[in-house]
Structures are given as C-alpha cells and as structure tokens.
CSV table of C-alpha atoms in Angstrom, one decimal:
chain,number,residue,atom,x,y,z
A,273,UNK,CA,-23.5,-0.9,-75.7
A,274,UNK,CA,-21.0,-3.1,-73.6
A,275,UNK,CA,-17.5,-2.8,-72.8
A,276,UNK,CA,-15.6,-5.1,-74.3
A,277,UNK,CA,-11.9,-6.3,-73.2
A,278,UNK,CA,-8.7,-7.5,-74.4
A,279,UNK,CA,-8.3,-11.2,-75.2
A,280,UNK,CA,-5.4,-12.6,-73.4
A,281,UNK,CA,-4.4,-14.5,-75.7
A,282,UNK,CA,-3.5,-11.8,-78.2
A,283,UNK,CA,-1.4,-10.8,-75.3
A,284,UNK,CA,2.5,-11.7,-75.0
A,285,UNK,CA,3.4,-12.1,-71.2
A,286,UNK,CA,5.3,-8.2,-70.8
A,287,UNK,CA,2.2,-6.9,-72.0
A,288,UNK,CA,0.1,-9.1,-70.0
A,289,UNK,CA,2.1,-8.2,-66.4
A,290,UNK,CA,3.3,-4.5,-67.4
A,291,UNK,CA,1.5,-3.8,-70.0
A,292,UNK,CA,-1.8,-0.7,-70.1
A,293,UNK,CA,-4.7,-2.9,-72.0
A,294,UNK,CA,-7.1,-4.8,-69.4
A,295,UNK,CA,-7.1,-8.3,-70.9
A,296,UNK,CA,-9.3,-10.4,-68.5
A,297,UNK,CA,-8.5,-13.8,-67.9
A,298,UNK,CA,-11.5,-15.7,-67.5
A,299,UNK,CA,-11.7,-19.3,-66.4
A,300,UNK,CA,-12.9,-22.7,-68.1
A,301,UNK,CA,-16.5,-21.4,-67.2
A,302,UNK,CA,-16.1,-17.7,-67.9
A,303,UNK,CA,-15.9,-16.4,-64.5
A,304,UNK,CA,-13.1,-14.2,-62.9
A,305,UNK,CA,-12.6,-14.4,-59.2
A,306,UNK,CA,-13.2,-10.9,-57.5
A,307,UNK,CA,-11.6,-10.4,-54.2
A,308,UNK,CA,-14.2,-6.8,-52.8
A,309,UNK,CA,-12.8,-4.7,-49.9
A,310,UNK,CA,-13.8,-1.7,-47.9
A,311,UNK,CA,-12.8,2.0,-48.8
A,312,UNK,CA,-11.0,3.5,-46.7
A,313,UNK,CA,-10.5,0.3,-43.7
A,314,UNK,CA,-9.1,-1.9,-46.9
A,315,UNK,CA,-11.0,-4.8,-44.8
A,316,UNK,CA,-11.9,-7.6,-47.2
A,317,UNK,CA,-15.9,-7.7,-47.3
A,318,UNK,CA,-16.8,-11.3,-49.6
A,319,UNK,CA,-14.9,-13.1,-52.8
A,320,UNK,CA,-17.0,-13.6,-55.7
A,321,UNK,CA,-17.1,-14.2,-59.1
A,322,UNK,CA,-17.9,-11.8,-62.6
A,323,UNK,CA,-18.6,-13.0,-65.6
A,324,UNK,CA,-17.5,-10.8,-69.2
A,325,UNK,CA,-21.5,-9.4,-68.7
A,326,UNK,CA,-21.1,-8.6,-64.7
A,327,UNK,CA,-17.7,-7.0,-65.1
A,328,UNK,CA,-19.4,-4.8,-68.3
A,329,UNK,CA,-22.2,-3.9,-65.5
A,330,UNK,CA,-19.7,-3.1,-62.6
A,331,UNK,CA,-17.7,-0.7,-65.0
A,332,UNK,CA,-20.7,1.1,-67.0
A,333,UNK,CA,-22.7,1.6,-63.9
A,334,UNK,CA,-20.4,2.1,-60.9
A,335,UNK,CA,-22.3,-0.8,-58.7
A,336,UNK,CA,-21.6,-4.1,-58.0
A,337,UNK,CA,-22.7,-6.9,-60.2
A,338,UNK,CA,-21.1,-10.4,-60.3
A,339,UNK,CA,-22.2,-13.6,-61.6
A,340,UNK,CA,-24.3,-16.5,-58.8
A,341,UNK,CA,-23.0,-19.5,-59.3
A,342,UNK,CA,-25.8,-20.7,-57.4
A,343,UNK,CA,-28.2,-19.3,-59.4
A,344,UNK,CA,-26.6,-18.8,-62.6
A,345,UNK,CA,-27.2,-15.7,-63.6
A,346,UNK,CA,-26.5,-11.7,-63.0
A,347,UNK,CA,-26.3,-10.6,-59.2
A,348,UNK,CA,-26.5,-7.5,-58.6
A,349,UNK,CA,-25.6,-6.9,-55.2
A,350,UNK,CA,-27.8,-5.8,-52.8
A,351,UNK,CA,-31.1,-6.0,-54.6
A,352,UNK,CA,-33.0,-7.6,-52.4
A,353,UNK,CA,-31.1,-6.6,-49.3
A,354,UNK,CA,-30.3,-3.0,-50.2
A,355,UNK,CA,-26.6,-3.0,-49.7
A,356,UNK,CA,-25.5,-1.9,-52.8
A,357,UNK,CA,-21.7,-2.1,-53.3
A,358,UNK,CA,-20.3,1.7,-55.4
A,359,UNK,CA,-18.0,1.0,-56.9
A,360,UNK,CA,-14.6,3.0,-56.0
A,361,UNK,CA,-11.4,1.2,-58.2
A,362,UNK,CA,-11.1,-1.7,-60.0
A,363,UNK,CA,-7.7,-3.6,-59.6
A,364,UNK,CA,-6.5,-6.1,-61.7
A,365,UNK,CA,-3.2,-8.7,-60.7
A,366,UNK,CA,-0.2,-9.5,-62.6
A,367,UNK,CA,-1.6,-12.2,-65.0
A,368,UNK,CA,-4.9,-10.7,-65.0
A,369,UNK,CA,-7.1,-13.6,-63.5
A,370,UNK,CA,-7.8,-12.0,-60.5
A,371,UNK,CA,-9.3,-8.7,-59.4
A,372,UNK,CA,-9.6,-6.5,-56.4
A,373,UNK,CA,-12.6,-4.5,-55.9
A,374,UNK,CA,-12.3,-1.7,-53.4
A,375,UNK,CA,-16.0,-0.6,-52.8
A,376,UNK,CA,-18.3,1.4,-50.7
A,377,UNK,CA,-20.7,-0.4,-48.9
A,378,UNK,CA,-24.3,0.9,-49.0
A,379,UNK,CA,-27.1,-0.2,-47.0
A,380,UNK,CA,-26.2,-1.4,-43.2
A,381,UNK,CA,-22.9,-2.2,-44.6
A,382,UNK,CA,-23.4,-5.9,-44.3
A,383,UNK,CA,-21.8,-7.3,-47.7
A,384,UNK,CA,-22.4,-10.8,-46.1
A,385,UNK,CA,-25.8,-12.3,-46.2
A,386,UNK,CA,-25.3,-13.7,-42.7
A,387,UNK,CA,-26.4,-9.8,-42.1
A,388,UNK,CA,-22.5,-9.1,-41.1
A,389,UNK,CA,-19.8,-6.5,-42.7
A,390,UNK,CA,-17.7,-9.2,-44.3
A,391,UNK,CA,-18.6,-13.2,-44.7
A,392,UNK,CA,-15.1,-13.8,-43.1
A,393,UNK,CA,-16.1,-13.8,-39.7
A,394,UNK,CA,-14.8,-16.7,-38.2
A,395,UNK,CA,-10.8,-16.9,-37.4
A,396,UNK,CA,-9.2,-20.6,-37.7
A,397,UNK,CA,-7.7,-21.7,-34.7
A,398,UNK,CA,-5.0,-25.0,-34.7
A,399,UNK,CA,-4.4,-25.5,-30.6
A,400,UNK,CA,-2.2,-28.4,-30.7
A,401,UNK,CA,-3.8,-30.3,-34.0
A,402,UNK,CA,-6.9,-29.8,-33.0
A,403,UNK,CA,-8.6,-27.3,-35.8
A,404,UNK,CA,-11.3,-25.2,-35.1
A,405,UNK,CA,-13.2,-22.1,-35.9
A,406,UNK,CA,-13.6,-18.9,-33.5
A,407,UNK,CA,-16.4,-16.3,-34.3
A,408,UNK,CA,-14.1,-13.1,-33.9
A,409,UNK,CA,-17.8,-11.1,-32.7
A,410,UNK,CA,-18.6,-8.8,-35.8
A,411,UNK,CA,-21.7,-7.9,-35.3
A,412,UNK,CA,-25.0,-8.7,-37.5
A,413,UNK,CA,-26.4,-5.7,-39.0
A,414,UNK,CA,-29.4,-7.3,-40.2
A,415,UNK,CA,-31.4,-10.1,-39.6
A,416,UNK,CA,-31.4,-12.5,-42.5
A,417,UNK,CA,-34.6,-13.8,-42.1
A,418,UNK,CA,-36.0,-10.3,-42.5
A,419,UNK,CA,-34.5,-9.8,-45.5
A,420,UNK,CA,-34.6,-13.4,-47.1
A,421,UNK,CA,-37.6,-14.8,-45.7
A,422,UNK,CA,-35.4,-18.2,-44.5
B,15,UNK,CA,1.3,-36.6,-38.7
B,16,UNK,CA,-1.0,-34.1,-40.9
B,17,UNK,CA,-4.0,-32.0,-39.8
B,18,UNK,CA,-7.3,-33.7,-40.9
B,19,UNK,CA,-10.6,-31.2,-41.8
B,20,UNK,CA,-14.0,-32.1,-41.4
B,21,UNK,CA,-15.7,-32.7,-44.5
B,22,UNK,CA,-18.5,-30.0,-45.0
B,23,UNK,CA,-21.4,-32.8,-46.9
B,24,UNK,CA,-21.3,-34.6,-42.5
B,25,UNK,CA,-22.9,-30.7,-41.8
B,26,UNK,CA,-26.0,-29.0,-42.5
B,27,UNK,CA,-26.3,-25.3,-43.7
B,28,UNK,CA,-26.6,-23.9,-40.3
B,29,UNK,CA,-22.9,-25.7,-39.1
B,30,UNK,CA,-21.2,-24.5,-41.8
B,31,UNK,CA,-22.4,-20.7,-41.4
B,32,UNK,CA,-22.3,-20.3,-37.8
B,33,UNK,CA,-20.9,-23.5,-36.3
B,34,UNK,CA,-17.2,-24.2,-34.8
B,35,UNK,CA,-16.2,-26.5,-37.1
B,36,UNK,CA,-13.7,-25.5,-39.9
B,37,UNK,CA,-14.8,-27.9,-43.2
B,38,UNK,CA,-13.4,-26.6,-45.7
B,39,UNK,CA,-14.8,-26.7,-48.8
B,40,UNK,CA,-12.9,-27.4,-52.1
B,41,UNK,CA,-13.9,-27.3,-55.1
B,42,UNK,CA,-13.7,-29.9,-57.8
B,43,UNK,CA,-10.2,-29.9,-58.1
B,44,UNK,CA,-9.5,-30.1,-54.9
B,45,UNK,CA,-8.4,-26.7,-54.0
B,46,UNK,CA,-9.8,-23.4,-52.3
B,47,UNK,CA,-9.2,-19.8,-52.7
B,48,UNK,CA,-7.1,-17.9,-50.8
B,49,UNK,CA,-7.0,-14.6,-50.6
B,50,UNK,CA,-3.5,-13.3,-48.8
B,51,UNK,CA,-3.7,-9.9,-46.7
B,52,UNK,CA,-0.9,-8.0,-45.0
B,53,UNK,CA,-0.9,-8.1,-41.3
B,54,UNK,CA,-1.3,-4.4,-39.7
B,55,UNK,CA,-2.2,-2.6,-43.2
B,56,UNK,CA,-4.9,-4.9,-44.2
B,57,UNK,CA,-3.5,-4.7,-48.0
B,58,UNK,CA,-4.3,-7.7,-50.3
B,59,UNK,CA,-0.8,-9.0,-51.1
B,60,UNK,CA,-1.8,-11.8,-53.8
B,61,UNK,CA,-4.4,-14.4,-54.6
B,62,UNK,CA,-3.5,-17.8,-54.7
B,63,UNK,CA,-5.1,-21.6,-53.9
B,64,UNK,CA,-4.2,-23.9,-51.4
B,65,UNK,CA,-5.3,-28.3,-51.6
B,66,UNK,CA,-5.7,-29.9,-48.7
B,67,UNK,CA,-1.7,-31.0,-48.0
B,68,UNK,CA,-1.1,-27.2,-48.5
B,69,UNK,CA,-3.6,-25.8,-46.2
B,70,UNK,CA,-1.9,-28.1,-43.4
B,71,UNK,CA,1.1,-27.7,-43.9
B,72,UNK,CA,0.4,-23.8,-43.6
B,73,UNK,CA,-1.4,-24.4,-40.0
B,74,UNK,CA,1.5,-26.9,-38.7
B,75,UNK,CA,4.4,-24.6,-39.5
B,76,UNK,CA,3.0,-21.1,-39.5
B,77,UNK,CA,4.4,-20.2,-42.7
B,78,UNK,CA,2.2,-20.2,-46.1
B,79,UNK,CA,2.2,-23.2,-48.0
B,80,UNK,CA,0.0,-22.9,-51.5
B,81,UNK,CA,-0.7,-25.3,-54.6
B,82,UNK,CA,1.2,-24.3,-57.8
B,83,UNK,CA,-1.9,-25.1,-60.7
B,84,UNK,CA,1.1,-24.4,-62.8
B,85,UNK,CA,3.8,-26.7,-61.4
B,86,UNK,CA,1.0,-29.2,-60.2
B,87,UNK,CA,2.9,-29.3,-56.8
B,88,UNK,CA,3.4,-27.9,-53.3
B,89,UNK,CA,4.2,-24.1,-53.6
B,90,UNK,CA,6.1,-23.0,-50.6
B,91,UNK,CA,6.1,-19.2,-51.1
B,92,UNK,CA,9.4,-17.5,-50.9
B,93,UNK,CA,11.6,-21.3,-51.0
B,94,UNK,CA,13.1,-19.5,-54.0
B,95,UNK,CA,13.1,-15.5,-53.4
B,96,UNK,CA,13.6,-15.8,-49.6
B,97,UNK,CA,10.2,-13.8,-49.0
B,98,UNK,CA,8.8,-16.4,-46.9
B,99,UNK,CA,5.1,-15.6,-45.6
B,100,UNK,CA,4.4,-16.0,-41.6
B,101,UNK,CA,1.1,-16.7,-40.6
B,102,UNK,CA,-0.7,-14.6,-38.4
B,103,UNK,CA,-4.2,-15.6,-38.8
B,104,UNK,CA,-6.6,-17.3,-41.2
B,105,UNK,CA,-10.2,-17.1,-41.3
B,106,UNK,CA,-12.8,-18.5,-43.5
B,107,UNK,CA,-16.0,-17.4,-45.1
B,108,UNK,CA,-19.8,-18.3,-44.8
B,109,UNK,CA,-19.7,-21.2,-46.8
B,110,UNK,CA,-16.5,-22.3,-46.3
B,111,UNK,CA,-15.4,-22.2,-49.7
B,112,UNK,CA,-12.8,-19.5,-49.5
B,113,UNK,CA,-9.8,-18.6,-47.1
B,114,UNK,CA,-8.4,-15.0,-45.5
B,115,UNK,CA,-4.8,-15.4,-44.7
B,116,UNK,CA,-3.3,-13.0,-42.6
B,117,UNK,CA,0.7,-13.3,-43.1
B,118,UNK,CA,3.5,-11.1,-42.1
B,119,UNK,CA,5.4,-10.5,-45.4
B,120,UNK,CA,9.4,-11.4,-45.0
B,121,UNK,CA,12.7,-10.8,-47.2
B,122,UNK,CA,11.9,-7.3,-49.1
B,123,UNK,CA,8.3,-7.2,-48.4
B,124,UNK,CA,7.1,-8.5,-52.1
B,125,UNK,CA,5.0,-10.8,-52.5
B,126,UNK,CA,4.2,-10.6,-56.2
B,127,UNK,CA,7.2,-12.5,-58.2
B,128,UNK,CA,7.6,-9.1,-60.1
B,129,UNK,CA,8.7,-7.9,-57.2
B,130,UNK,CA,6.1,-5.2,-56.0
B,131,UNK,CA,4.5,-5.8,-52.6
B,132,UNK,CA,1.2,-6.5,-54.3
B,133,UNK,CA,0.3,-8.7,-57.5
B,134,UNK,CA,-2.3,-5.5,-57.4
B,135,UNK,CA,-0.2,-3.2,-59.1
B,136,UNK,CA,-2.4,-1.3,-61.9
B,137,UNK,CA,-6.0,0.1,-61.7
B,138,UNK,CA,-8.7,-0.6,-64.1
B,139,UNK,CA,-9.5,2.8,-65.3
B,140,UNK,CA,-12.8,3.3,-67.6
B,141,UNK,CA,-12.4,6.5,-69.5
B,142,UNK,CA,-15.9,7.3,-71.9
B,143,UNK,CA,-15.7,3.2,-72.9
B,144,UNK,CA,-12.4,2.8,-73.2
B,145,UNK,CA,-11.1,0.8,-70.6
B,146,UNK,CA,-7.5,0.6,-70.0
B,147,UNK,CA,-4.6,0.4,-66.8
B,148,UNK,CA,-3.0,2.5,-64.5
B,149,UNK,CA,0.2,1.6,-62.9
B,150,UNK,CA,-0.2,2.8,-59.7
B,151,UNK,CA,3.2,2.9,-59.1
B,152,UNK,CA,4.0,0.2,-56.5
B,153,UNK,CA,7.8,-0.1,-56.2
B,154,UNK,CA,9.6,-2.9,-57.4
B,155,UNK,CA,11.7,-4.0,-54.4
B,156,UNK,CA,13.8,-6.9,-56.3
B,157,UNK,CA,15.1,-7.5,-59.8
B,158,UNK,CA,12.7,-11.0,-61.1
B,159,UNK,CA,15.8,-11.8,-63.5
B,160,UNK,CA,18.1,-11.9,-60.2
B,161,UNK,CA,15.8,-14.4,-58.4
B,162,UNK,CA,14.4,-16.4,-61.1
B,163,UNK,CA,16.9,-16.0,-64.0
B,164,UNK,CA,14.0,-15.2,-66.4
C-alpha cells in the first residue's frame, strides 16, 4: 500500500509553513526537487528530483528512489552502481516544494556518476570577468566506465 | 558591462562533465537551481533559482542575487530584511544544470523569510504510514510581521 500526502491546496498558508501535515508541493510535471546531503559532514552529495511514487518508495523502504528525468521512470539509486543512499531524515522547506535529504551513502560513497562523492565538484571562479570552472580534486572512487560500460 | 556564459549545446558531454568551462545550463524557463549552503557549517540555508541576469549579478558583486518566480523580477536577498548573503563560493554540478552557493549569512543569520536560519525547519517523520512533521525547533531570530508587515 502507498503513502499518500496532503494536497496543498487543501492547505491555508499557516498550515502550509507551521503547520504538522506533509503536503508536497509538486511541480507542473509532478516532480519535487530533492536537495541529498551527507550524514554527519552535511556535504551536499547531488539534487534530484521525486515524483509522488519515488517519495512513497524513499519513505516505506528507507533507500533512495527519485524519479530520471532522462529516463522517465523510477531510479533507485545505486542499482547498477551499488551505492545505495539510506535514508537518515527527510526535510521539507517552508512552502513545501522543496526537500532536503540527509542520507548515508553506501557503496564507495560516490553519489555522483562521474564515480565522485558529490556531482558538485567543480568551484566557479570569476578572475576579472573572465568565468571559469576549477576542479577543487575530490577524488573518483570508481571508474565509470566499469560501472556503466561508457 | 555583464558576465556572459558559455552556452552548454557549443560543448560535448565530456566538456561539460570534466571541462573548465562553466555553461550553465537553464532550463526552459530560463532559470537554474540553486541550492544555498552556509559557509563553515555546510548547513543548507534555502533553495532558490537564479536566470541568467541573476547569476551575474551574484558573481560581479559577491552578494546573492536570485529570480523571484513569484514577483517575476530580480530578487536581491535581504534588500528588504537586511540579511544580505555574501558569496563565498559557488560551484556547479555534472551537467551543469544546478548551482552550490556557498554564502556567509548577514543581519540575524536567517535566511528563511520566517525568520529561522533554515527554510528546513520541520522533519518528515513516517510513523507506521502516517506521515506527518516535526518542528525541529530552529529559532526564529526576527518577527516576519516587523519586516514584511504581513
């Protein structure tokens, strides 16, 4: 059986920002933007999206699921790679459109499939108007290519 | 004179991943995901989007510049409630689709307008299928109706 959430809607805006009921605010194409971070270091690991179903999943069975855009359908992370994200709190934001997702990082604790910890690797650098990025030297845990045959 | 980006369809898979150009990618409303951390403690202060006028600004000034969906105009946080963000550092992600922005939080330290620190004040808490929220019992360091009159 799924979870099932609040509608917004039915929501006046107190109980929307103070209020105790989770009511999910999805977007125009049903996704919810999920921000996941590290336990413990608070590091931010990826941003992704859930739709009603992933969020259900996530909840019910303590592990990472969102929805791929790309593919468009249910991603559980860390199928193919093995680095299954447990799930350790859920946090929602003030007009619940947004989560954060504090999670254990299974696996070689590479959440990004560049093989790193976190896809947000790369620091952007403006030296007088000139805009550029600078790998800050996280290291790859895992060689794509290994994992994703590509 | 205003920064100018590289637009991520001149590079191939590889340049955006790895490369040293920052072409950042928005999405079909012209505007990319920002996820806003506090420098030193790493804690996600608030989610927001930035277009391309706001994402320059916030490089050629050092303080964070978003886009208001709601007012449908440049958001410079903290004009109003005097909690101005500095810029410490920004990175991007893999694909180039979604920002980290590092800021040093001024004024009272909130950056959500109920005044908490955090828009990421209650927990998603799943108890036998009924899910509900937790404050977790940020502190609310000004009075909204004193800033905003609302």
């Amino acid at each position: 059986m799924s979870l099932e959430f609040a509608d917004p809607k039915s929501l006046d805006h107190e109980a929307i920002e103070e209020g105790e009921t989770f009511a999910p605010r999805f977007d125009a194409h049903g996704l919810i933007t999920v921000v996941t971070v590290e336990d413990g270091s608070g590091d931010v690991l990826m941003v992704a999206n859930m739709n009603v179903e992933a969020l259900a999943l996530t909840l019910q069975t303590n592990i990472a699921h969102y929805w791929s855009r790309s593919r468009k359908a249910i991603w559980k992370k860390g199928e193919t790679s093995g680095e299954l994200q447990e799930l350790v709190e859920l946090r929602t934001d003030c007009d619940q459109d947004c989560l954060v997702m504090v999670v254990r990082q299974t696996g070689r604790g590479a959440a990004c499939h560049t093989g790193r910890k976190s896809c947000f690797y790369r620091r952007v650098a403006n030296k007088d108007g000139v805009v550029g990025l600078q790998d800050l030297g996280m290291p790859v845990l895992f060689n794509p290519q290994d994992i994703y045959g590509k």
